[in-house]
mmCIF file of C-alpha atoms and ligand atoms in Angstrom:
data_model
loop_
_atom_site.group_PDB
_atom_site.id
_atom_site.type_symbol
_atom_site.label_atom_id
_atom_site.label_comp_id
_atom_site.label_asym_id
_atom_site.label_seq_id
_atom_site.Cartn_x
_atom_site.Cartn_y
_atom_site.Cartn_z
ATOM 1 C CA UNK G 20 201.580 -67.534 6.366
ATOM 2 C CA UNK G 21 201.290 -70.323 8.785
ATOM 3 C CA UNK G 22 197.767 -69.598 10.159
ATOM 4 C CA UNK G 23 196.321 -71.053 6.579
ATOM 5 C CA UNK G 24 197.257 -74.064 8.011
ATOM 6 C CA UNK G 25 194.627 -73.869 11.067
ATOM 7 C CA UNK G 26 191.084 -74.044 10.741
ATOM 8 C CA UNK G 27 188.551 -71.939 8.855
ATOM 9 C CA UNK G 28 186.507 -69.597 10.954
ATOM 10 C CA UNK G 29 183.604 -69.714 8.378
ATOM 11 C CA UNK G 30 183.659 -73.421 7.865
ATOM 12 C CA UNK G 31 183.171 -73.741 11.723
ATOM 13 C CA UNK G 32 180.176 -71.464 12.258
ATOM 14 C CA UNK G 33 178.400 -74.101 9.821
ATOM 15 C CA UNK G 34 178.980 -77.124 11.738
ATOM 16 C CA UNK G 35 178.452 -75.652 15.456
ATOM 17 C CA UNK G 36 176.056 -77.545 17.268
ATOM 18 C CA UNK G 37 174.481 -78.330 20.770
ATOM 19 C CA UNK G 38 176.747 -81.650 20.834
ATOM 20 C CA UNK G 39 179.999 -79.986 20.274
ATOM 21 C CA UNK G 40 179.229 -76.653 22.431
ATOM 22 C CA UNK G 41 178.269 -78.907 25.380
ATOM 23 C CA UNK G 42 181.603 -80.943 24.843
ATOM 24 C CA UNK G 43 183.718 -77.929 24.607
ATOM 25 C CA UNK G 44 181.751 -76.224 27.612
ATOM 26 C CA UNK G 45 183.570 -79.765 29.455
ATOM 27 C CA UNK G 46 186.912 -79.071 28.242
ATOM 28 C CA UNK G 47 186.177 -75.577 29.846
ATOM 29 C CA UNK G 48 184.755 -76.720 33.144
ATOM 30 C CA UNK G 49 187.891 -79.056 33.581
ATOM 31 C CA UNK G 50 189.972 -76.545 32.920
ATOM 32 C CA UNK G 51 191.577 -77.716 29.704
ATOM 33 C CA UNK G 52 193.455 -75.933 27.726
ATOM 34 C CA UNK G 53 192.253 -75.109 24.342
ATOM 35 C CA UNK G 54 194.315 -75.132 21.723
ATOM 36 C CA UNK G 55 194.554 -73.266 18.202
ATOM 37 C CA UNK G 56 193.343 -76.385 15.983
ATOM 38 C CA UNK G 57 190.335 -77.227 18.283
ATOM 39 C CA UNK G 58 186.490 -77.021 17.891
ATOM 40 C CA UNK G 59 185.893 -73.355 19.473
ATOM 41 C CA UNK G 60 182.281 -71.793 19.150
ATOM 42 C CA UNK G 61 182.501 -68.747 16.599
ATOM 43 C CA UNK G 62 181.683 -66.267 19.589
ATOM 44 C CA UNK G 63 184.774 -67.786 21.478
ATOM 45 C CA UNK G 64 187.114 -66.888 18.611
ATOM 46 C CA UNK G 65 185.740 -63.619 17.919
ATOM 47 C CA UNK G 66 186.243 -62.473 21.907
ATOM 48 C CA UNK G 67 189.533 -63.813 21.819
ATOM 49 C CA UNK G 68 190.856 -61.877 18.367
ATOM 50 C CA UNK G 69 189.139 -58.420 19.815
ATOM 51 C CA UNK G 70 190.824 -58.989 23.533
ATOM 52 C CA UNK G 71 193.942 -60.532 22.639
ATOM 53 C CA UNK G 72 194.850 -57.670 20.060
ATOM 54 C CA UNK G 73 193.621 -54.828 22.070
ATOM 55 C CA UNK G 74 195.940 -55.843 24.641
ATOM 56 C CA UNK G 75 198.934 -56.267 21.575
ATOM 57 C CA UNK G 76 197.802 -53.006 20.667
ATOM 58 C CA UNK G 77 198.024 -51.554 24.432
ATOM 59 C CA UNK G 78 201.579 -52.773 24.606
ATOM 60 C CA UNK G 79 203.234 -51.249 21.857
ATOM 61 C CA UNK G 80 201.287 -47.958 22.083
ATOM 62 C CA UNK G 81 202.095 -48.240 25.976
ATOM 63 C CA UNK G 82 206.117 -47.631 24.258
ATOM 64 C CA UNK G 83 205.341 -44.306 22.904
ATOM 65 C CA UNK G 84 205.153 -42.230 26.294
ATOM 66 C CA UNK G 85 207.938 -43.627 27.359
ATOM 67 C CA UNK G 86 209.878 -43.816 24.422
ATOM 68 C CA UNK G 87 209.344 -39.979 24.423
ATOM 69 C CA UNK G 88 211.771 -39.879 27.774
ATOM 70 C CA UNK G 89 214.744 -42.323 26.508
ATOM 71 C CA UNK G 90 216.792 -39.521 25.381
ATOM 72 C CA UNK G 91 215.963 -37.225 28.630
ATOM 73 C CA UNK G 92 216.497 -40.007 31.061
ATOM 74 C CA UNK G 93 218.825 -38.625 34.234
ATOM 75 C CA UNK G 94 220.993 -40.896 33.903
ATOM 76 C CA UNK G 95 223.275 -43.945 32.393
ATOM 77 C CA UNK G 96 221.360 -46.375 34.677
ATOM 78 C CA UNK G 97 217.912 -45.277 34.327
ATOM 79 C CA UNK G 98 218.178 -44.805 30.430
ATOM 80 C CA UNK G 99 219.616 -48.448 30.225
ATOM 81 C CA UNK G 100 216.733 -49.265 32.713
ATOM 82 C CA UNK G 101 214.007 -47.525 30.607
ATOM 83 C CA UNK G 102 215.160 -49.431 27.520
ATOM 84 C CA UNK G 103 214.771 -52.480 28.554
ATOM 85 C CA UNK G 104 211.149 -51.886 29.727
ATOM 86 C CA UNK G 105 210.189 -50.304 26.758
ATOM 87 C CA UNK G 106 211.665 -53.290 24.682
ATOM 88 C CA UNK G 107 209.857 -55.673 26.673
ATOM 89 C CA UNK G 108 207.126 -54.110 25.686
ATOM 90 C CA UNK G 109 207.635 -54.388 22.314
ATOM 91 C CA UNK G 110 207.927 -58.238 22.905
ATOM 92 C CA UNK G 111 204.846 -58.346 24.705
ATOM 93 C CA UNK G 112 202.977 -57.268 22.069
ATOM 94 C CA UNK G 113 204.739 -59.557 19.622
ATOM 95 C CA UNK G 114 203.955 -62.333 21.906
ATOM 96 C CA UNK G 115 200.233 -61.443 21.775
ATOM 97 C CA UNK G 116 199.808 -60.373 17.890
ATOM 98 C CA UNK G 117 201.556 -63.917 17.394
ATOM 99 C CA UNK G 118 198.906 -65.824 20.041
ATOM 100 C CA UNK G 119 195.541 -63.873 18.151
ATOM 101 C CA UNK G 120 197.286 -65.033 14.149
ATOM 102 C CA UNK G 121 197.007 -68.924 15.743
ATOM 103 C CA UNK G 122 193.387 -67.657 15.624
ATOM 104 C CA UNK G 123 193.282 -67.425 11.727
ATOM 105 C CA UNK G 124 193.476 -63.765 11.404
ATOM 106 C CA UNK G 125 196.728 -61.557 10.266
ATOM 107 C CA UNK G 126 198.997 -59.031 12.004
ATOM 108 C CA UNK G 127 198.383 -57.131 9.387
ATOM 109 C CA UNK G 128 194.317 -56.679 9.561
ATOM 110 C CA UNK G 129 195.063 -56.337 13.368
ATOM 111 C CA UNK G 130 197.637 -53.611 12.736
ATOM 112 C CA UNK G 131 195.227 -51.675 10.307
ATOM 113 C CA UNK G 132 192.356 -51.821 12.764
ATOM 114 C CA UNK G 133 194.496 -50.071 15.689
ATOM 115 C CA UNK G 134 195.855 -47.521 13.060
ATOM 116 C CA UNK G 135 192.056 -46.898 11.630
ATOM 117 C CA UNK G 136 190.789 -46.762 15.195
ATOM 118 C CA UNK G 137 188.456 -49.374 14.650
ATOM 119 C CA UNK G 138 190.475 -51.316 17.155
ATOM 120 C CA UNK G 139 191.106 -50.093 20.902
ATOM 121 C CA UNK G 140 193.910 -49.770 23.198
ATOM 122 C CA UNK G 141 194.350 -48.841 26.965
ATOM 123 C CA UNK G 142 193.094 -45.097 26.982
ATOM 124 C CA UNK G 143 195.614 -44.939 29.574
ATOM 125 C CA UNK G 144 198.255 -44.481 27.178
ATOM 126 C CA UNK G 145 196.733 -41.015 26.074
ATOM 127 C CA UNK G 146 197.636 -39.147 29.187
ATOM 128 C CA UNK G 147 201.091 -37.381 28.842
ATOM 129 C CA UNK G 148 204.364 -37.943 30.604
ATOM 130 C CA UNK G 149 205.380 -34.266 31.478
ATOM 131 C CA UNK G 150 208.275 -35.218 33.625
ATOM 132 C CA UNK G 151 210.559 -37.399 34.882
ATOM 133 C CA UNK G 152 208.680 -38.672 38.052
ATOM 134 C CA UNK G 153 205.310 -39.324 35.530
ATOM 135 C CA UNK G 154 207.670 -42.281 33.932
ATOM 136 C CA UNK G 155 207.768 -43.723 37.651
ATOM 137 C CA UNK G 156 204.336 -43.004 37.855
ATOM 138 C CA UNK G 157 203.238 -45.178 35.174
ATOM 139 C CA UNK G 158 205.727 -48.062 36.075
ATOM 140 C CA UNK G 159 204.923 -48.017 39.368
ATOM 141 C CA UNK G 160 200.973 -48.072 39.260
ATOM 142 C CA UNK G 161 200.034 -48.266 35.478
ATOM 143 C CA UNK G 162 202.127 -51.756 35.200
ATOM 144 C CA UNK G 163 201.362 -52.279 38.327
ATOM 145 C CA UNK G 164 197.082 -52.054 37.782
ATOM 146 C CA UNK G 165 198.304 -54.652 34.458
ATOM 147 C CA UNK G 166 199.533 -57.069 36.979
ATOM 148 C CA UNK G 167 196.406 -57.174 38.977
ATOM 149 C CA UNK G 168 194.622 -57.637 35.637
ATOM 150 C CA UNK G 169 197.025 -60.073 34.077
ATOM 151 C CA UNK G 170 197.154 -62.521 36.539
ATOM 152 C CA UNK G 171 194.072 -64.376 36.369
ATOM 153 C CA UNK G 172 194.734 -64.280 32.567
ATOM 154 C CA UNK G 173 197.652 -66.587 33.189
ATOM 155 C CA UNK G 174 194.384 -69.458 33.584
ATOM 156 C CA UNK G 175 192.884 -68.517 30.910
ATOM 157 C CA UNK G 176 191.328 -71.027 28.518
ATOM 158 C CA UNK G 177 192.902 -70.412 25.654
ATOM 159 C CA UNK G 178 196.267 -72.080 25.732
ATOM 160 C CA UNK G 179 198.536 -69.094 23.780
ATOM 161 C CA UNK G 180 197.312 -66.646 25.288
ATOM 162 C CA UNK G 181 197.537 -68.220 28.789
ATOM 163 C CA UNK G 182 201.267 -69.074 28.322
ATOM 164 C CA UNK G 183 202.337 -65.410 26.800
ATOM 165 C CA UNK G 184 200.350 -64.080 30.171
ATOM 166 C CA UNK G 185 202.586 -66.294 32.520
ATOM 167 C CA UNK G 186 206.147 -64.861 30.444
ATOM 168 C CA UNK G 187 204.394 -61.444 30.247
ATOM 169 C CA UNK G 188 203.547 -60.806 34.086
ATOM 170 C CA UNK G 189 207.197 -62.249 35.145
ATOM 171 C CA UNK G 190 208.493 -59.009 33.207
ATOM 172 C CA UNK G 191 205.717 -56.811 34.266
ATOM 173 C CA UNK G 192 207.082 -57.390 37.783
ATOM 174 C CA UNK G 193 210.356 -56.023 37.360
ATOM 175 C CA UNK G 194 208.435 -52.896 35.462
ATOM 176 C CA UNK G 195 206.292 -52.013 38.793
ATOM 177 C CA UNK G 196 209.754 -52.436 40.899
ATOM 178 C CA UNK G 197 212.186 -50.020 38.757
ATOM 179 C CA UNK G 198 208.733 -47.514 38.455
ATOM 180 C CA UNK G 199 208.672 -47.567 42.433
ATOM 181 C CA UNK G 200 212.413 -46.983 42.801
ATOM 182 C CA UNK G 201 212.545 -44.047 40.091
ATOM 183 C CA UNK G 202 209.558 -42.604 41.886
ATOM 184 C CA UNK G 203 211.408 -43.030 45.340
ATOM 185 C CA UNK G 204 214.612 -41.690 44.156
HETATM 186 FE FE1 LIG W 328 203.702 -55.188 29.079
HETATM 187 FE FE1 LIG W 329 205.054 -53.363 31.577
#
């Protein structure tokens, strides 16, 4: 797997010191991106593999509820509509698992941990969809909440994770707009 190729998480806590914290804290204050092969601080990685793969973990259980409607959708137009949301989805979460392996940990560890509940998702995605209008519910305001979230991600130090944000809230977008309309309609 690729991520042997990056750097070793252990090795690193060894070596941290005042000289290289302070030098990474500049990289941060100038707003630098930081990339998967740099010095990080242990405690920077270890936030970043627990937030980056709860969110993963919120976007592909964020498929289920609405997955549930794909066969009861009213019509043609919104069934072709609801697939492509839910698929996008799906590649949100790809986007992220792949950002959080650059980290040095696997998809599957990260995919055990949200099946053994050791790792969390968006409780929001426990609610049910009982009808129809609940699917323009959640596109409307529940993507819609993720966009007010996501945004400021899109600045976020870490480099992968910053650019999957910027790809991720252009589709979220379109998710809050077809949610609106299937509400209005
Ligand atoms: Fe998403
Ligand atoms: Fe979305």
């Amino acid at each position: 797997m690729y991520t042997q190729a990056l750097n070793n998480p252990a090795v690193e806590a060894e070596v941290e010191d005042e000289e290289k914290l302070a030098a990474f804290q500049a990289r941060i204050d100038r707003e630098e991106k930081i990339e998967p092969n740099d010095w990080m601080p242990a405690a920077y990685r270890k936030t970043l593999v627990r937030q980056i793969s709860q969110h993963a973990h919120s976007e592909v259980v964020g498929m289920l509820p609405e997955g549930n409607w794909v066969t009861r959708a009213p019509s043609l137009k919104r069934k072709a509509i609801l697939l492509a949301k839910i698929q996008d989805e799906g590649g949100h979460g790809l986007y992220l698992y792949s950002a959080a392996e650059t980290l040095g940990v696997s998809r599957e560890e990260l995919v055990d941990q949200l099946l053994s509940g050791k790792a969390k998702y968006s409780s929001i995605f426990n609610y049910p969809t009982l009808n129809w209008a609940d699917v323009g519910a959640v596109g409307w305001l529940v993507d819609g909440a993720a966009i007010m979230n996501q945004i400021p991600l899109c600045r976020c130090s870490f480099g992968p994770y910053s650019r999957a944000m910027i790809r991720i809230c252009k589709e979220e977008s379109f998710h809050q707009r077809q949610g609106y309309d299937l509400l209005v309609a």
